mmCIF file of C-alpha atoms in Angstrom:
data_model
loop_
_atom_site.group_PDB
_atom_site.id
_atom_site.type_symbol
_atom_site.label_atom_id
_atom_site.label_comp_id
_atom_site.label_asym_id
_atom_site.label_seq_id
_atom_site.Cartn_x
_atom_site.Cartn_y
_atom_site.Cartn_z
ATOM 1 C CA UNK A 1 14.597 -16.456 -7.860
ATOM 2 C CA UNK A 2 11.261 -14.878 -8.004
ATOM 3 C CA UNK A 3 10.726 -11.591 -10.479
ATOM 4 C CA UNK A 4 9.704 -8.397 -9.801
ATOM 5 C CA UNK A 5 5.984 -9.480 -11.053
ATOM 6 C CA UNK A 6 6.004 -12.210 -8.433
ATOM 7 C CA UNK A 7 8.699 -10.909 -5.711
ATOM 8 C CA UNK A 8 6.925 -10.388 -2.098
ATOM 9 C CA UNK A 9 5.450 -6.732 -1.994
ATOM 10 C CA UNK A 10 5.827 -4.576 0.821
ATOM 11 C CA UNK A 11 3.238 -1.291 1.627
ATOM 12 C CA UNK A 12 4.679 1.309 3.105
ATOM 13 C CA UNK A 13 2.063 4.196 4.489
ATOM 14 C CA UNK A 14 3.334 7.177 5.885
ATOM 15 C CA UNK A 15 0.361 7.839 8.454
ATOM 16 C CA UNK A 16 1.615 11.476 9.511
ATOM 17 C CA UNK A 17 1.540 12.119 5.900
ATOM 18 C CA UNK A 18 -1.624 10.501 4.959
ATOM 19 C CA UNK A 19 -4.730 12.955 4.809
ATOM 20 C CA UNK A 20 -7.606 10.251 4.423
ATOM 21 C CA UNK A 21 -8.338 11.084 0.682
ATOM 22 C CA UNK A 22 -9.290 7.525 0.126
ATOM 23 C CA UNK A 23 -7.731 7.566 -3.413
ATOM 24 C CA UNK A 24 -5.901 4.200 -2.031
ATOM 25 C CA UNK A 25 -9.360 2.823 -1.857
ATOM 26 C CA UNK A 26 -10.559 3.259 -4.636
ATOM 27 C CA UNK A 27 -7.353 2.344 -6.649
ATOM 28 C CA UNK A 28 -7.135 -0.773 -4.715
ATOM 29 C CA UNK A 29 -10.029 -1.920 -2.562
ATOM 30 C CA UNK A 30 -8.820 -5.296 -1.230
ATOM 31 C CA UNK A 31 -5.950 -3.268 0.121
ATOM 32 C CA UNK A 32 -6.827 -0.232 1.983
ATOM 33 C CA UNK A 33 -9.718 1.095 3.222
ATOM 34 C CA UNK A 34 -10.961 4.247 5.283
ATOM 35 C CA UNK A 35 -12.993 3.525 8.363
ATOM 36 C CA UNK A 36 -14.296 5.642 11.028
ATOM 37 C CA UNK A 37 -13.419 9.009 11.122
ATOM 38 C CA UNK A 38 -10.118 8.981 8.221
ATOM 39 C CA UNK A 39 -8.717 5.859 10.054
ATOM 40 C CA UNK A 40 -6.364 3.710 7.255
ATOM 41 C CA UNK A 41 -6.593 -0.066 7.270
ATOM 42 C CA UNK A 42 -4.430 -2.016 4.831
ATOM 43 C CA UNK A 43 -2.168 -4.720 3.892
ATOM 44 C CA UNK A 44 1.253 -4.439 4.631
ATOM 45 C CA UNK A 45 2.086 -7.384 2.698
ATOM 46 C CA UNK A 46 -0.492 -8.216 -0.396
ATOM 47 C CA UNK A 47 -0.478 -10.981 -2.912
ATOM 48 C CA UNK A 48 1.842 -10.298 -5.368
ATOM 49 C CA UNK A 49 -1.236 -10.476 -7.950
ATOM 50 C CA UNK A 50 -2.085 -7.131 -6.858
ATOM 51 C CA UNK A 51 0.838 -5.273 -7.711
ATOM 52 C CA UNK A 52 -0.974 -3.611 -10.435
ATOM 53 C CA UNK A 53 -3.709 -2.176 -8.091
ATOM 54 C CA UNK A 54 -1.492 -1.355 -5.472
ATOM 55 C CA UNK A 55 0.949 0.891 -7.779
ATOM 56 C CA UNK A 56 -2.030 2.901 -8.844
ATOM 57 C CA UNK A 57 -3.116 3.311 -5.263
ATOM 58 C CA UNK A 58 0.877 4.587 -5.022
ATOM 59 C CA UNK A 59 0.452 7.180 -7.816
ATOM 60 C CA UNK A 60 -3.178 8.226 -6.869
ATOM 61 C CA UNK A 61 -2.363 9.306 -3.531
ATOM 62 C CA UNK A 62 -2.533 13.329 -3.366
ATOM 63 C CA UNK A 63 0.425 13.527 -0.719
ATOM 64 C CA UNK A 64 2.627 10.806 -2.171
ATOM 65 C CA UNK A 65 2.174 8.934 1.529
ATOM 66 C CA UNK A 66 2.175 5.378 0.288
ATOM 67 C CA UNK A 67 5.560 3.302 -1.440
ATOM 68 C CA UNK A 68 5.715 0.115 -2.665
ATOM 69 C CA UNK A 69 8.831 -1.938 -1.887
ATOM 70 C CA UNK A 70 10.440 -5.773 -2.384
ATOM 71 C CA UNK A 71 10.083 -7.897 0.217
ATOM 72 C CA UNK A 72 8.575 -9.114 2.763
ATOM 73 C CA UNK A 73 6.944 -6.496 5.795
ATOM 74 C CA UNK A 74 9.982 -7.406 8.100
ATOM 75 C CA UNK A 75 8.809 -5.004 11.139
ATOM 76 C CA UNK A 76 11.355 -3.067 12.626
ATOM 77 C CA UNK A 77 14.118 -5.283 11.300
ATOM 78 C CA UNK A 78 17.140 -3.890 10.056
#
């Protein structure tokens, strides 16, 4: 059973939320980035090495529009 260092992560974005402050970017480069005019990319589903990055990117963002879950990114499944 994995642990919660080395579970599956799952990014969550909340895109009507999101403002395109970038602080994602610069908390965590390799997983989101701003292109264009305030247009998010990122990774639904990082390596689990980046946990640390990505939870920074969580608490950096202004508008509290990104979470972190378990798991795998399981698209609209129940």
């Amino acid at each position: 059973m994995p642990t919660s260092d080395t579970a599956a992560l799952r990014v969550v974005v909340d895109l009507n939320r999101c403002q395109g402050y970038a602080q994602c970017c610069y908390a965590a480069p390799d997983a989101f980035a701003i292109r264009g005019h305030e247009i998010l990319f990122y990774d639904p589903a990082p390596p689990a090495d980046r946990r640390g990055a990505i939870e920074r990117a969580v608490q950096a963002c202004p508008v509290r529009a990104i979470s972190l879950q378990a798991g795998p990114d399981d698209g609209d499944a129940p």
